[in-house]
């Protein structure tokens, strides 16, 4: 149950991060909301659940960003 809530929250934050915050001015900054969620999960969730969610979020970020595949899971892990 908790994993599905975090996946939905992470997908929502990822959509906001890649659509709304890209259009803000550069001097305002672009916060990485998904990384903040990963840091929060690292402090509050068990290790095995956190690893699974971190890999899922990293793969989702790879899909949305278009950078080198596997970059974000490695960075988040």
mmCIF file of N, CA, C and O in Angstrom, residues 40-72:
data_model
loop_
_atom_site.group_PDB
_atom_site.id
_atom_site.type_symbol
_atom_site.label_atom_id
_atom_site.label_comp_id
_atom_site.label_asym_id
_atom_site.label_seq_id
_atom_site.Cartn_x
_atom_site.Cartn_y
_atom_site.Cartn_z
ATOM 1 N N UNK A 40 13.689 11.875 1.248
ATOM 2 C CA UNK A 40 12.704 11.633 2.296
ATOM 3 C C UNK A 40 12.489 10.141 2.513
ATOM 4 O O UNK A 40 12.413 9.677 3.658
ATOM 5 N N UNK A 41 12.422 9.371 1.421
ATOM 6 C CA UNK A 41 12.231 7.928 1.554
ATOM 7 C C UNK A 41 13.432 7.268 2.213
ATOM 8 O O UNK A 41 13.279 6.292 2.937
ATOM 9 N N UNK A 42 14.617 7.791 1.972
ATOM 10 C CA UNK A 42 15.818 7.208 2.574
ATOM 11 C C UNK A 42 15.797 7.318 4.086
ATOM 12 O O UNK A 42 16.380 6.482 4.778
ATOM 13 N N UNK A 43 15.119 8.328 4.599
ATOM 14 C CA UNK A 43 15.068 8.500 6.045
ATOM 15 C C UNK A 43 13.881 7.810 6.700
ATOM 16 O O UNK A 43 13.924 7.530 7.886
ATOM 17 N N UNK A 44 12.831 7.512 5.940
ATOM 18 C CA UNK A 44 11.593 7.021 6.542
ATOM 19 C C UNK A 44 11.201 5.590 6.202
ATOM 20 O O UNK A 44 10.363 5.021 6.869
ATOM 21 N N UNK A 45 11.766 4.997 5.150
ATOM 22 C CA UNK A 45 11.312 3.689 4.671
ATOM 23 C C UNK A 45 12.413 2.653 4.873
ATOM 24 O O UNK A 45 13.597 2.969 4.925
ATOM 25 N N UNK A 46 11.987 1.375 4.958
ATOM 26 C CA UNK A 46 12.943 0.275 5.057
ATOM 27 C C UNK A 46 13.858 0.244 3.837
ATOM 28 O O UNK A 46 13.529 0.768 2.783
ATOM 29 N N UNK A 47 14.993 -0.429 3.996
ATOM 30 C CA UNK A 47 16.003 -0.442 2.938
ATOM 31 C C UNK A 47 15.516 -1.085 1.652
ATOM 32 O O UNK A 47 15.695 -0.538 0.569
ATOM 33 N N UNK A 48 14.901 -2.265 1.737
ATOM 34 C CA UNK A 48 14.511 -2.967 0.522
ATOM 35 C C UNK A 48 13.396 -2.239 -0.220
ATOM 36 O O UNK A 48 13.385 -2.206 -1.436
ATOM 37 N N UNK A 49 12.446 -1.650 0.486
ATOM 38 C CA UNK A 49 11.402 -0.865 -0.182
ATOM 39 C C UNK A 49 11.980 0.400 -0.807
ATOM 40 O O UNK A 49 11.597 0.797 -1.897
ATOM 41 N N UNK A 50 12.911 1.023 -0.105
ATOM 42 C CA UNK A 50 13.541 2.224 -0.631
ATOM 43 C C UNK A 50 14.350 1.959 -1.878
ATOM 44 O O UNK A 50 14.351 2.760 -2.814
ATOM 45 N N UNK A 51 15.043 0.830 -1.920
ATOM 46 C CA UNK A 51 15.837 0.482 -3.100
ATOM 47 C C UNK A 51 14.932 0.236 -4.300
ATOM 48 O O UNK A 51 15.207 0.706 -5.402
ATOM 49 N N UNK A 52 13.840 -0.471 -4.079
ATOM 50 C CA UNK A 52 12.904 -0.744 -5.172
ATOM 51 C C UNK A 52 12.309 0.558 -5.698
ATOM 52 O O UNK A 52 12.271 0.803 -6.909
ATOM 53 N N UNK A 53 11.857 1.416 -4.798
ATOM 54 C CA UNK A 53 11.265 2.683 -5.223
ATOM 55 C C UNK A 53 12.282 3.598 -5.886
ATOM 56 O O UNK A 53 11.966 4.291 -6.857
ATOM 57 N N UNK A 54 13.500 3.593 -5.389
ATOM 58 C CA UNK A 54 14.546 4.422 -5.990
ATOM 59 C C UNK A 54 14.850 3.976 -7.408
ATOM 60 O O UNK A 54 15.016 4.816 -8.311
ATOM 61 N N UNK A 55 14.912 2.693 -7.649
ATOM 62 C CA UNK A 55 15.157 2.203 -9.004
ATOM 63 C C UNK A 55 13.981 2.530 -9.922
ATOM 64 O O UNK A 55 14.178 2.907 -11.086
ATOM 65 N N UNK A 56 12.756 2.412 -9.422
ATOM 66 C CA UNK A 56 11.580 2.752 -10.233
ATOM 67 C C UNK A 56 11.595 4.233 -10.584
ATOM 68 O O UNK A 56 11.358 4.614 -11.737
ATOM 69 N N UNK A 57 11.876 5.088 -9.598
ATOM 70 C CA UNK A 57 11.923 6.530 -9.856
ATOM 71 C C UNK A 57 13.055 6.891 -10.812
ATOM 72 O O UNK A 57 12.910 7.770 -11.659
ATOM 73 N N UNK A 58 14.181 6.229 -10.688
ATOM 74 C CA UNK A 58 15.292 6.487 -11.598
ATOM 75 C C UNK A 58 14.957 6.104 -13.030
ATOM 76 O O UNK A 58 15.283 6.836 -13.969
ATOM 77 N N UNK A 59 14.283 4.973 -13.208
ATOM 78 C CA UNK A 59 13.883 4.569 -14.547
ATOM 79 C C UNK A 59 12.818 5.504 -15.118
ATOM 80 O O UNK A 59 12.823 5.802 -16.319
ATOM 81 N N UNK A 60 11.911 5.976 -14.262
ATOM 82 C CA UNK A 60 10.916 6.945 -14.717
ATOM 83 C C UNK A 60 11.595 8.242 -15.147
ATOM 84 O O UNK A 60 11.235 8.841 -16.162
ATOM 85 N N UNK A 61 12.583 8.682 -14.396
ATOM 86 C CA UNK A 61 13.295 9.908 -14.735
ATOM 87 C C UNK A 61 14.089 9.732 -16.027
ATOM 88 O O UNK A 61 14.169 10.655 -16.837
ATOM 89 N N UNK A 62 14.670 8.550 -16.248
ATOM 90 C CA UNK A 62 15.355 8.275 -17.513
ATOM 91 C C UNK A 62 14.389 8.360 -18.682
ATOM 92 O O UNK A 62 14.745 8.871 -19.749
ATOM 93 N N UNK A 63 13.185 7.866 -18.493
ATOM 94 C CA UNK A 63 12.188 7.896 -19.561
ATOM 95 C C UNK A 63 11.798 9.320 -19.908
ATOM 96 O O UNK A 63 11.687 9.680 -21.082
ATOM 97 N N UNK A 64 11.591 10.163 -18.907
ATOM 98 C CA UNK A 64 11.159 11.529 -19.148
ATOM 99 C C UNK A 64 12.294 12.440 -19.617
ATOM 100 O O UNK A 64 12.052 13.379 -20.359
ATOM 101 N N UNK A 65 13.507 12.196 -19.174
ATOM 102 C CA UNK A 65 14.589 13.138 -19.465
ATOM 103 C C UNK A 65 15.244 12.902 -20.819
ATOM 104 O O UNK A 65 15.627 13.849 -21.490
ATOM 105 N N UNK A 66 15.433 11.663 -21.206
ATOM 106 C CA UNK A 66 16.060 11.383 -22.491
ATOM 107 C C UNK A 66 17.572 11.367 -22.450
ATOM 108 O O UNK A 66 18.214 11.361 -23.493
ATOM 109 N N UNK A 67 18.169 11.396 -21.256
ATOM 110 C CA UNK A 67 19.626 11.316 -21.151
ATOM 111 C C UNK A 67 20.083 9.881 -21.321
ATOM 112 O O UNK A 67 19.335 9.017 -21.752
ATOM 113 N N UNK A 68 21.309 9.626 -20.956
ATOM 114 C CA UNK A 68 21.901 8.292 -21.057
ATOM 115 C C UNK A 68 21.100 7.323 -20.190
ATOM 116 O O UNK A 68 20.877 7.596 -19.004
ATOM 117 N N UNK A 69 20.637 6.193 -20.739
ATOM 118 C CA UNK A 69 19.865 5.242 -19.944
ATOM 119 C C UNK A 69 20.690 4.699 -18.778
ATOM 120 O O UNK A 69 21.841 4.311 -18.925
ATOM 121 N N UNK A 70 20.094 4.695 -17.623
ATOM 122 C CA UNK A 70 20.762 4.196 -16.427
ATOM 123 C C UNK A 70 21.456 5.244 -15.613
ATOM 124 O O UNK A 70 21.993 4.945 -14.550
ATOM 125 N N UNK A 71 21.449 6.483 -16.066
ATOM 126 C CA UNK A 71 22.139 7.547 -15.341
ATOM 127 C C UNK A 71 21.432 7.877 -14.035
ATOM 128 O O UNK A 71 22.050 7.924 -12.971
ATOM 129 N N UNK A 72 20.145 8.110 -14.084
ATOM 130 C CA UNK A 72 19.424 8.512 -12.892
ATOM 131 C C UNK A 72 19.280 7.396 -11.857
ATOM 132 O O UNK A 72 19.378 7.668 -10.658
#
